[in-house]
XYZ file of N, CA and C in Angstrom:
801
model
N 0.981 -1.226 0.098
C 0.141 0.034 0.001
C 0.778 1.135 0.014
N 0.450 2.152 -0.687
C 0.975 3.785 -0.667
C 0.381 4.557 -0.043
N 1.524 5.794 0.189
C 0.291 6.800 0.868
C 1.153 8.041 0.411
N 0.181 9.020 -0.082
C 0.605 10.315 -0.779
C 0.476 11.235 0.590
N 1.050 12.327 0.603
C 0.725 13.125 2.039
C 1.355 14.276 1.305
N 0.513 15.085 0.767
C 0.471 16.630 0.613
C 0.070 16.410 -0.872
N -1.371 16.929 -1.041
C -1.943 16.847 -2.285
C -2.077 18.325 -3.383
N -0.986 18.795 -3.297
C -0.301 19.597 -4.179
C -0.210 19.077 -5.618
N 0.489 19.649 -6.687
C 0.498 19.193 -8.094
C 1.290 17.844 -8.211
N 2.394 17.793 -7.472
C 3.430 16.648 -7.326
C 2.801 15.831 -6.597
N 2.116 16.178 -5.612
C 0.991 14.799 -4.814
C 0.129 14.346 -5.847
N -0.741 15.442 -6.804
C -1.515 14.921 -7.509
C -0.946 13.959 -8.845
N -0.001 14.188 -9.512
C 0.707 13.652 -10.034
C 0.958 12.333 -9.900
N 1.717 11.658 -8.590
C 1.996 10.434 -8.090
C 0.501 10.086 -8.118
N -0.667 10.408 -7.524
C -1.654 9.768 -7.503
C -2.408 9.203 -8.911
N -1.996 10.291 -9.933
C -2.577 9.640 -11.547
C -1.408 8.927 -11.562
N -0.140 8.837 -11.612
C 0.794 7.509 -11.963
C 0.492 6.181 -11.394
N -0.071 6.205 -10.099
C -0.600 5.149 -9.304
C -2.347 4.699 -9.963
N -2.937 5.651 -10.262
C -4.099 4.962 -10.915
C -3.740 4.390 -12.117
N -3.034 4.801 -13.020
C -2.686 4.184 -14.189
C -1.948 2.995 -14.260
N -1.695 2.800 -12.889
C -0.514 1.070 -12.831
C -1.518 0.285 -11.774
N -2.978 1.064 -11.778
C -3.733 0.379 -10.631
C -3.103 -0.184 -9.764
N -2.465 0.602 -8.979
C -1.829 0.269 -7.630
C -2.566 0.934 -6.379
N -2.871 0.505 -5.317
C -3.580 1.195 -4.315
C -2.785 2.174 -3.338
N -3.816 3.052 -2.687
C -2.929 4.026 -2.147
C -3.905 4.718 -1.420
N -3.429 5.444 -0.179
C -4.455 6.290 0.554
C -3.796 7.965 0.458
N -4.297 8.673 0.818
C -4.122 10.170 0.675
C -4.177 10.938 2.107
N -3.234 12.260 2.234
C -3.881 13.191 2.843
C -3.298 14.424 2.920
N -3.654 15.796 3.167
C -3.561 16.773 2.768
C -3.545 17.671 4.348
N -3.046 18.378 4.956
C -3.165 18.899 6.219
C -4.203 20.444 6.054
N -4.357 20.878 4.954
C -5.271 21.498 4.745
C -6.886 20.950 4.235
N -7.780 21.478 5.149
C -9.412 20.778 5.280
C -9.618 21.399 3.912
N -9.202 22.272 3.636
C -10.127 23.033 1.988
C -9.571 21.782 1.242
N -8.497 21.801 1.146
C -7.608 20.882 0.068
C -8.339 19.490 0.050
N -8.410 18.678 1.181
C -9.398 17.402 1.327
C -10.715 17.566 0.777
N -11.287 19.012 0.876
C -12.495 18.954 0.558
C -12.835 18.489 -0.742
N -11.771 19.202 -1.572
C -11.776 18.735 -2.897
C -11.624 17.693 -3.640
N -10.916 17.058 -2.666
C -10.520 15.315 -3.598
C -11.674 14.599 -2.425
N -12.224 14.961 -1.619
C -13.335 14.099 -1.104
C -14.567 14.016 -2.301
N -14.444 15.009 -3.189
C -15.815 14.564 -4.270
C -15.526 13.433 -5.299
N -13.974 12.951 -4.926
C -13.818 11.970 -6.025
C -13.097 10.634 -5.250
N -12.863 10.806 -4.301
C -12.426 9.686 -3.370
C -13.527 9.389 -2.099
N -13.382 8.057 -1.465
C -14.215 7.498 -0.781
C -13.151 8.172 0.565
N -13.868 8.275 1.555
C -13.481 9.055 2.969
C -13.003 7.526 3.504
N -12.778 6.486 3.051
C -11.510 5.460 3.825
C -10.090 5.685 3.084
N -10.211 6.376 1.685
C -8.856 6.801 1.104
C -8.596 7.875 1.914
N -8.646 8.082 2.944
C -8.074 9.519 3.432
C -7.558 9.016 4.817
N -6.357 9.358 4.717
C -5.734 8.851 6.768
C -4.915 9.718 6.879
N -5.286 10.090 8.209
C -4.209 11.181 8.998
C -2.888 10.657 8.803
N -1.865 11.233 8.947
C -0.655 10.252 8.824
C 0.083 10.962 10.566
N 0.032 9.474 11.218
C 0.781 9.700 12.471
C 1.743 8.929 12.630
N 2.159 8.947 13.684
C 3.628 8.017 13.688
C 3.049 6.505 14.083
N 2.204 6.396 14.788
C 1.750 5.080 14.743
C 1.332 4.234 13.477
N 0.360 5.016 12.389
C -0.088 4.684 11.265
C 0.902 4.506 10.052
N 1.537 5.034 10.130
C 2.616 4.980 8.854
C 3.361 3.821 8.655
N 3.582 2.970 9.437
C 4.534 1.903 9.284
C 3.616 0.717 8.683
N 2.343 1.045 8.449
C 1.723 -0.040 7.780
C 2.065 0.016 6.257
N 2.538 1.343 5.729
C 2.578 1.471 4.420
C 4.125 1.100 3.535
N 4.247 0.646 2.437
C 5.281 0.303 2.004
C 6.068 1.453 1.367
N 5.479 2.322 0.699
C 5.849 3.561 0.479
C 4.890 5.022 0.795
N 5.948 5.759 1.745
C 5.451 6.782 2.017
C 5.639 8.164 1.018
N 5.039 8.737 0.063
C 5.529 10.011 -0.879
C 5.033 11.466 0.009
N 5.831 12.072 0.175
C 6.110 13.388 0.896
C 6.125 14.597 0.099
N 5.113 15.292 -0.493
C 5.531 16.459 -0.856
C 6.849 17.007 -0.630
N 7.300 17.688 -1.596
C 8.763 18.558 -0.940
C 8.417 19.669 -0.247
N 7.115 20.322 -0.317
C 6.611 21.393 0.849
C 6.697 20.879 2.269
N 6.901 19.704 2.794
C 6.630 19.070 4.091
C 7.800 18.576 4.386
N 8.899 18.776 5.593
C 9.897 18.468 5.998
C 9.450 16.906 6.304
N 10.631 16.233 5.947
C 10.802 14.896 6.245
C 11.218 14.338 7.876
N 11.706 15.226 8.589
C 12.199 15.106 9.517
C 11.630 15.342 10.675
N 10.227 15.690 10.576
C 8.984 15.367 11.376
C 9.116 13.681 12.756
N 8.657 14.370 13.608
C 8.645 13.139 14.459
C 7.900 11.833 13.887
N 6.743 12.225 13.251
C 6.144 11.415 12.649
C 6.612 10.472 11.526
N 7.884 10.781 11.065
C 8.409 9.811 10.300
C 9.465 8.873 10.696
N 9.426 9.115 11.797
C 10.602 8.228 12.677
C 10.233 6.993 12.910
N 9.798 6.009 11.746
C 9.497 4.820 11.848
C 10.610 3.849 11.668
N 10.436 2.615 11.763
C 11.006 1.661 11.243
C 11.370 1.415 9.929
N 12.531 1.624 9.352
C 12.913 1.569 7.965
C 12.190 2.723 7.207
N 12.292 3.587 7.928
C 11.942 4.665 7.197
C 12.641 5.413 6.324
N 14.236 4.821 6.314
C 15.115 5.714 5.096
C 14.547 4.791 3.773
N 13.924 3.393 3.681
C 13.597 2.946 3.039
C 11.933 3.429 2.275
N 11.224 3.843 3.383
C 9.976 4.109 3.045
C 9.642 5.463 2.813
N 10.250 6.425 3.187
C 9.795 7.651 3.025
C 10.748 8.548 1.879
N 9.969 8.801 1.209
C 10.440 9.147 -0.509
C 9.610 10.403 -0.694
N 10.332 10.973 -1.998
C 9.911 12.114 -2.625
C 9.265 11.542 -3.943
N 8.458 12.479 -4.633
C 8.576 11.931 -6.330
C 9.325 11.870 -7.069
N 10.721 12.215 -6.607
C 11.896 11.831 -7.541
C 12.036 10.247 -7.351
N 11.823 9.416 -6.017
C 12.134 8.283 -6.427
C 11.084 7.015 -7.004
N 9.580 7.913 -7.162
C 8.614 6.955 -8.138
C 8.802 7.274 -9.454
N 9.444 8.437 -9.999
C 10.060 9.015 -11.112
C 11.020 8.076 -11.358
N 11.939 7.896 -10.677
C 13.030 7.299 -10.716
C 12.889 5.689 -11.318
N 11.802 4.974 -10.500
C 11.601 3.716 -10.387
C 10.907 3.381 -12.015
N 10.265 4.540 -12.357
C 9.425 4.593 -13.857
C 10.171 5.058 -15.046
N 11.198 5.231 -14.555
C 12.349 5.535 -16.033
C 12.769 4.201 -16.652
N 12.833 4.435 -18.396
C 13.122 3.179 -19.211
C 14.301 3.675 -19.629
N 13.925 4.459 -21.068
C 15.246 4.826 -21.753
C 15.604 5.990 -21.970
N 15.179 6.765 -21.094
C 14.781 8.235 -21.360
C 15.887 9.345 -20.803
N 16.956 9.851 -21.579
C 18.420 10.325 -21.180
C 17.432 11.625 -20.341
N 18.319 11.874 -18.819
C 18.189 12.778 -17.887
C 19.112 13.729 -17.762
N 18.821 15.113 -18.040
C 19.669 16.176 -17.600
C 18.687 16.456 -16.376
N 19.728 16.780 -15.310
C 19.201 17.031 -14.074
C 20.004 18.270 -13.540
N 19.211 19.360 -12.877
C 19.960 20.436 -12.854
C 19.352 21.082 -11.429
N 20.349 21.587 -10.573
C 20.197 22.078 -9.142
C 21.018 23.012 -9.079
N 21.018 24.120 -7.700
C 21.915 24.879 -7.522
C 20.603 26.123 -6.778
N 21.588 27.025 -5.968
C 20.470 28.032 -5.211
C 19.905 28.895 -6.139
N 20.681 29.493 -7.210
C 20.040 30.593 -7.927
C 20.175 29.890 -9.185
N 19.345 30.234 -10.603
C 19.701 29.919 -11.891
C 19.098 28.590 -12.407
N 18.673 28.044 -11.521
C 18.400 26.220 -11.978
C 17.085 26.498 -12.975
N 15.996 27.213 -12.388
C 15.011 27.509 -13.126
C 15.440 27.888 -14.819
N 15.972 28.851 -15.034
C 16.592 29.365 -16.186
C 17.232 28.390 -17.018
N 17.714 27.881 -16.443
C 19.266 26.880 -16.782
C 18.037 25.511 -17.263
N 17.504 25.087 -16.889
C 16.099 24.227 -16.999
C 15.689 24.675 -18.201
N 14.708 25.822 -18.509
C 13.829 26.199 -19.124
C 14.832 26.236 -20.836
N 16.014 26.813 -20.359
C 16.815 27.433 -21.717
C 17.394 25.860 -22.579
N 18.072 25.071 -21.479
C 18.521 23.680 -22.054
C 17.229 22.604 -22.715
N 16.454 22.708 -22.240
C 15.144 22.160 -22.636
C 14.488 22.827 -24.028
N 14.312 24.120 -23.910
C 14.206 24.658 -25.478
C 15.129 24.358 -26.247
N 16.526 24.505 -26.176
C 17.473 23.719 -27.071
C 17.326 22.505 -27.596
N 16.896 21.726 -27.072
C 16.802 20.314 -27.543
C 15.389 20.346 -28.462
N 14.385 21.025 -27.729
C 13.046 21.095 -28.348
C 13.293 21.840 -30.091
N 14.229 23.167 -30.249
C 14.792 23.433 -31.138
C 14.935 22.340 -32.183
N 15.820 21.517 -31.847
C 16.207 20.508 -32.441
C 15.625 19.662 -32.832
N 14.352 19.525 -32.511
C 13.224 18.400 -32.763
C 13.386 17.606 -32.053
N 13.909 17.545 -30.762
C 14.248 15.977 -30.001
C 12.919 16.354 -28.762
N 12.384 15.246 -28.963
C 11.203 15.220 -27.890
C 11.430 15.260 -26.164
N 11.233 16.361 -25.662
C 11.969 16.728 -24.325
C 10.692 17.075 -23.384
N 10.945 16.576 -22.101
C 9.976 16.734 -21.155
C 10.530 17.685 -20.577
N 10.020 18.940 -20.013
C 10.802 19.785 -19.069
C 9.732 19.977 -17.763
N 10.567 19.847 -16.550
C 9.698 19.914 -15.395
C 10.092 19.761 -14.121
N 9.936 19.297 -13.308
C 10.420 18.690 -11.977
C 10.121 19.703 -10.829
N 10.647 20.340 -10.551
C 10.358 21.343 -9.543
C 9.643 23.051 -9.867
N 9.693 22.713 -11.789
C 9.284 24.024 -12.148
C 8.277 23.423 -13.131
N 7.231 24.155 -13.428
C 6.382 23.571 -14.594
C 5.565 22.241 -14.430
N 5.737 21.291 -15.396
C 5.206 19.904 -15.157
C 5.633 19.034 -14.073
N 4.870 18.338 -13.135
C 5.482 17.826 -11.867
C 6.296 16.271 -12.593
N 7.371 15.903 -11.796
C 7.815 14.611 -12.428
C 7.314 13.652 -13.117
N 6.299 13.242 -12.368
C 5.622 12.210 -12.591
C 4.199 12.378 -13.825
N 4.485 13.326 -14.224
C 3.438 13.873 -15.872
C 4.106 13.335 -16.813
N 5.186 12.974 -16.961
C 5.746 12.932 -17.906
C 5.397 11.222 -18.131
N 4.806 10.592 -17.442
C 4.459 9.470 -17.665
C 3.146 8.937 -17.821
N 2.063 9.733 -17.645
C 0.613 9.855 -17.365
C 0.064 9.980 -18.630
N 0.744 10.554 -19.656
C 0.155 11.078 -20.758
C 0.812 9.792 -21.801
N 0.279 9.776 -23.517
C 0.973 8.755 -24.281
C 2.271 9.208 -25.042
N 2.259 10.370 -24.655
C 3.831 11.072 -25.558
C 5.074 10.178 -24.640
N 5.854 10.158 -25.566
C 7.072 9.559 -25.272
C 8.523 10.413 -25.526
N 9.432 10.786 -24.371
C 10.276 11.767 -24.887
C 11.522 11.398 -24.791
N 12.230 11.393 -25.298
C 13.850 10.453 -25.752
C 14.250 11.274 -24.231
N 14.610 12.821 -24.102
C 15.317 13.602 -22.915
C 13.812 14.243 -22.145
N 14.549 14.023 -20.773
C 13.915 15.046 -19.728
C 14.701 15.764 -19.072
N 14.649 17.097 -18.984
C 15.354 17.924 -18.669
C 14.807 18.464 -17.256
N 15.066 18.381 -15.882
C 14.273 18.228 -14.805
C 14.973 19.543 -13.771
N 14.564 20.247 -13.136
C 14.985 20.617 -12.011
C 14.512 20.216 -10.628
N 15.376 20.184 -10.138
C 15.579 19.295 -8.927
C 15.894 20.186 -7.465
N 14.979 20.275 -6.413
C 15.457 21.366 -5.392
C 15.897 20.353 -4.371
N 16.642 20.742 -3.205
C 17.361 19.897 -2.495
C 16.144 18.959 -1.484
N 14.982 19.746 -1.360
C 13.748 18.830 -0.937
C 13.845 17.482 -1.411
N 14.193 17.410 -2.928
C 13.236 16.122 -4.093
C 14.554 15.311 -3.900
N 15.900 15.889 -3.715
C 16.950 15.089 -3.531
C 17.368 14.547 -2.085
N 16.288 14.872 -1.382
C 16.953 14.060 0.206
C 16.874 13.067 0.037
N 16.274 11.923 -0.328
C 15.934 10.785 -0.663
C 16.237 9.968 -1.758
N 17.089 10.561 -2.445
C 17.633 9.742 -3.680
C 19.015 9.721 -3.613
N 19.438 8.403 -3.809
C 20.878 8.265 -3.915
C 21.377 7.612 -5.203
N 20.327 7.061 -6.110
C 20.589 6.827 -7.518
C 20.443 7.359 -8.443
N 20.403 8.574 -8.338
C 19.924 9.172 -10.074
C 20.262 8.870 -11.254
N 21.461 8.647 -11.399
C 22.397 8.237 -12.666
C 21.622 8.913 -13.936
N 21.907 9.981 -13.882
C 21.115 11.138 -14.789
C 22.541 10.833 -16.016
N 22.021 11.282 -17.015
C 23.096 11.510 -18.374
C 23.805 12.661 -17.866
N 23.498 13.695 -17.598
C 24.459 15.272 -17.154
C 23.766 15.243 -16.074
N 24.608 16.009 -14.770
C 23.891 16.365 -13.954
C 24.713 18.181 -13.840
N 23.608 18.758 -13.314
C 24.600 20.208 -13.090
C 24.154 20.870 -11.710
N 25.399 21.650 -11.597
C 25.211 22.514 -9.992
C 25.586 23.580 -10.848
N 24.321 24.733 -10.911
C 25.046 26.063 -10.965
C 25.304 26.793 -10.028
N 25.554 26.729 -8.635
C 26.027 27.355 -7.902
C 25.254 27.077 -6.515
N 25.888 27.413 -5.257
C 25.415 27.248 -4.054
C 26.047 28.139 -2.696
N 25.123 28.494 -2.139
C 24.811 29.565 -1.142
C 23.802 29.187 -0.264
N 24.128 29.914 0.934
C 23.006 29.495 2.415
C 21.753 29.585 1.829
N 20.965 28.265 2.181
C 19.540 28.670 1.838
C 18.671 27.572 2.674
N 17.447 27.869 2.776
C 16.495 27.066 3.654
C 17.191 26.507 4.684
N 17.693 27.671 5.590
C 18.308 27.287 6.825
C 17.163 27.006 7.685
N 15.682 26.928 7.553
C 14.395 26.592 8.402
C 14.548 25.292 8.541
N 15.194 24.487 7.557
C 15.111 23.303 7.082
C 15.900 22.410 7.140
N 17.256 22.936 7.448
C 18.787 22.039 7.358
C 19.243 22.879 8.721
N 20.274 21.671 9.102
C 21.069 21.904 9.962
C 22.382 22.868 9.759
N 22.024 24.089 8.791
C 23.534 24.457 8.539
C 23.775 24.510 6.898
N 24.741 25.124 6.473
C 25.120 24.996 5.289
C 25.294 23.504 4.830
N 26.355 23.004 5.737
C 26.697 21.841 4.897
C 25.559 20.543 4.975
N 24.782 20.718 5.819
C 23.518 20.042 5.708
C 22.605 20.004 4.369
N 22.981 21.595 4.112
C 22.071 21.697 2.696
C 22.980 21.200 1.490
N 23.810 21.190 1.549
C 24.810 21.085 0.382
C 25.016 19.084 0.344
N 24.714 18.700 1.219
C 25.105 17.146 1.290
C 23.652 16.816 0.728
N 22.818 17.700 0.816
C 21.450 16.706 -0.179
C 21.733 17.449 -1.610
N 22.094 18.263 -1.867
C 22.210 19.078 -3.121
C 23.462 17.856 -4.099
N 24.273 17.028 -3.318
C 25.413 16.505 -4.041
C 24.851 14.857 -4.399
N 23.627 15.102 -3.947
C 22.824 13.650 -4.512
C 22.740 13.679 -5.599
N 22.781 14.946 -6.644
C 22.335 14.776 -7.955
C 23.755 14.455 -8.528
N 24.587 14.368 -8.424
C 25.714 14.184 -8.886
C 25.607 12.373 -9.711
N 26.153 11.981 -10.875
C 26.355 11.077 -11.355
C 27.345 10.411 -11.792
N 27.303 8.908 -11.712
C 28.278 8.064 -11.627
C 28.597 7.787 -13.193
N 27.258 7.758 -13.635
C 27.219 7.166 -15.130
C 27.392 8.194 -16.130
N 27.260 9.706 -16.071
C 27.229 10.382 -17.075
C 28.182 11.427 -16.540
N 27.964 12.775 -17.187
C 29.095 13.627 -16.906
C 28.293 14.630 -15.774
N 29.120 15.466 -14.792
C 28.611 16.127 -14.005
C 29.537 17.615 -14.248
N 28.396 18.595 -14.664
C 28.696 20.019 -15.140
C 28.438 20.795 -13.828
N 29.834 21.496 -13.342
C 29.655 22.296 -11.554
C 30.287 23.093 -11.979
N 29.396 24.495 -11.496
C 30.729 25.940 -11.276
C 31.403 25.799 -10.534
N 32.854 26.654 -10.818
C 33.481 26.814 -9.391
C 33.713 28.237 -9.340
N 32.734 28.888 -9.325
C 32.610 30.243 -8.815
C 32.352 30.539 -7.364
N 31.587 29.433 -6.844
C 31.608 29.482 -5.368
C 32.512 28.611 -4.500
N 32.522 29.051 -3.233
C 33.450 28.064 -2.403
C 32.640 26.432 -2.139
N 31.859 26.383 -2.481
C 31.248 25.256 -2.146
C 31.049 24.459 -3.418
N 30.615 24.806 -4.637
C 30.810 24.194 -5.546
C 31.952 23.908 -6.002
N 32.720 24.337 -5.707
C 34.470 24.332 -6.384
C 34.638 23.399 -5.308
N 34.664 23.394 -4.140
C 34.730 21.860 -3.127
C 34.296 20.657 -3.323
N 32.810 20.761 -4.106
C 32.336 19.547 -4.633
C 33.094 18.977 -5.735
N 33.623 19.907 -6.795
C 34.345 19.791 -8.157
C 35.336 19.130 -7.589
N 36.240 19.541 -6.874
C 37.401 19.051 -6.421
C 37.783 17.819 -5.760
N 36.709 17.742 -5.137
C 36.463 16.186 -4.368
C 36.099 15.625 -4.770
N 35.141 14.977 -6.051
C 34.587 14.181 -6.352
C 35.803 13.453 -6.893
N 35.851 12.031 -7.454
C 36.728 11.436 -7.579
C 35.991 10.112 -8.740
N 36.753 9.978 -9.981
C 36.554 9.002 -10.788
C 35.239 9.441 -11.430
N 34.594 10.496 -11.087
C 33.495 10.388 -11.904
C 34.133 11.881 -13.274
N 33.312 11.720 -14.519
C 32.929 12.470 -15.464
C 32.748 13.544 -15.098
N 33.762 14.941 -15.000
C 33.334 16.163 -14.371
C 33.899 17.314 -15.441
N 33.184 18.397 -15.621
C 33.425 19.335 -16.181
C 33.198 20.773 -15.522
N 34.089 21.515 -15.372
C 34.107 22.737 -14.532
C 33.479 24.076 -15.649
N 32.938 25.024 -14.866
C 32.438 26.057 -15.450
C 32.706 27.541 -14.689
N 32.603 28.703 -15.533
C 32.754 29.692 -14.629
C 32.445 30.939 -15.444
N 32.031 32.010 -14.933
C 32.035 33.395 -15.547
C 33.271 34.149 -15.786
N 34.344 33.964 -14.867
C 35.568 34.724 -14.833
C 36.753 34.179 -14.541
N 36.515 32.596 -14.485
C 37.746 32.095 -13.781
C 38.498 31.020 -15.506
N 39.279 31.742 -15.801
C 39.809 30.929 -16.994
C 40.485 29.400 -17.048
N 41.017 29.079 -15.874
C 41.063 27.687 -15.421
C 40.082 26.848 -15.479
N 38.586 27.228 -15.739
C 37.586 26.429 -15.769
C 37.854 25.838 -17.208
N 37.011 24.426 -17.633
C 36.854 23.717 -18.860
C 36.076 24.974 -19.496
N 35.045 25.386 -18.963
C 34.217 26.383 -19.922
C 34.006 27.677 -19.445
N 34.385 28.879 -19.744
C 34.228 30.162 -18.973
C 33.788 31.005 -20.198
N 33.538 32.415 -19.196
C 33.187 33.398 -20.252
C 34.199 34.280 -20.157
N 34.327 34.881 -21.321
C 35.421 36.122 -21.418
C 34.870 37.116 -22.548
N 34.679 38.399 -22.037
C 33.858 39.325 -22.846
C 32.651 38.626 -23.508
N 32.453 38.732 -24.686
C 30.913 38.126 -25.422
C 31.372 36.799 -26.348
N 32.022 36.040 -25.251
C 32.599 34.733 -25.723
C 32.644 33.680 -24.663
N 31.985 32.835 -25.031
C 32.130 31.296 -24.152
C 33.363 30.560 -24.870
N 34.293 30.615 -23.834
C 35.751 29.936 -24.137
C 35.316 28.112 -23.827
N 35.212 27.331 -24.979
C 35.413 25.848 -24.835
C 36.933 25.211 -24.744
N 37.078 24.955 -23.398
C 38.413 24.287 -23.387
C 38.343 22.983 -23.370
N 37.104 22.219 -23.317
C 36.806 20.772 -23.107
C 36.395 20.002 -24.204
N 35.205 20.548 -24.556
C 34.832 19.609 -26.185
C 35.695 20.089 -27.403
N 35.915 20.978 -27.888
C 36.261 21.580 -28.813
C 37.610 22.510 -29.147
N 37.763 23.057 -27.891
C 38.380 24.162 -27.988
C 38.190 25.115 -28.868
N 36.930 25.632 -28.365
C 35.896 26.531 -29.409
C 35.500 28.000 -28.729
N 35.696 28.956 -29.536
C 35.217 30.271 -28.883
C 33.506 30.474 -29.683
N 32.640 30.379 -28.620
C 31.312 30.836 -29.133
C 30.680 32.122 -28.758
N 30.359 32.764 -29.778
C 30.136 34.341 -29.594
C 28.552 34.631 -28.942
N 28.674 35.163 -27.930
C 27.174 35.455 -27.366
C 27.142 36.784 -27.556
N 27.622 37.545 -28.110
C 27.189 38.849 -28.281
C 25.903 39.195 -28.469
N 25.032 38.360 -29.514
C 23.752 38.925 -29.950
C 22.900 38.269 -28.794
N 23.192 38.149 -27.402
C 22.197 37.326 -26.541
C 20.976 38.143 -26.193
N 19.927 37.598 -25.850
C 18.960 38.544 -25.580
C 18.960 39.347 -24.402
N 17.947 40.586 -24.698
C 18.283 41.292 -23.640
C 17.773 40.553 -22.001
N 16.715 39.543 -22.266
C 16.281 39.509 -20.808
C 17.163 38.499 -20.302
N 18.382 38.124 -21.004
C 19.591 37.620 -20.239
C 21.009 38.184 -20.118
N 20.791 39.678 -20.033
C 21.999 40.506 -19.571
C 22.290 40.273 -18.244
N 23.468 40.264 -18.408
C 24.179 40.878 -16.528
C 24.484 39.300 -16.056
N 25.796 39.262 -15.098
C 26.213 38.601 -14.683
C 25.839 37.057 -14.020
N 24.469 37.669 -13.473
C 23.596 36.574 -12.982
C 23.296 35.436 -14.205
N 22.918 36.116 -15.559
C 22.607 34.737 -16.242
C 23.830 34.009 -17.057
N 24.677 34.546 -16.853
C 26.129 34.507 -18.029
C 25.953 33.067 -17.627
């Protein structure tokens, strides 16, 4: 039996995927008004208020990223295997899709959209979603087949994942964030590092100390550094050019960049 806690759009996408697979589940949302909307479609027995004593009966407990999994109610036997995010069920349903996974403190939404649109312009069937736009599980609930998934992932989604194995993982930058949910910056960065892939390529900024440390410390991984000012990086910006010292020793002119993407923040 599965349990979905949090009936926002990521929770709803999990419900739709489980329904498509004819899999049994129970649901709950702490907001009474939200529950009332779902009571029109589901029997009252489908709703289970999550307590420490009753969560142990579920095989999988999918908690929406907006809810902290560090609450006492989640301290149950085998919690490390049972407590999951939408990213977990998403990974379980992957087939041959190529994943480009993007995280960071800033810039991850813009990067996700740009990468996705580049692939679409090349007529490649691409799903764009995750922490922005379409929830992850929406990629499986339609008849559309995608070759690439370009997904933005938050630290909350990455908390319960150890086997993403994406084709490309990107860390745009890291700085102190979500101090209300983590025990300091090191805890926050620990979750972000779960995006690293052993089978693909890791593209990591070296412009902040936290990301730079990750880049220098990972061993036996395919890794590519990028920077907006450091000419020691594999790819970096110099005036109106991107200098590529990794793939083709090439200079890419960005003089005619969109006015929407001006400034160091978007480089």
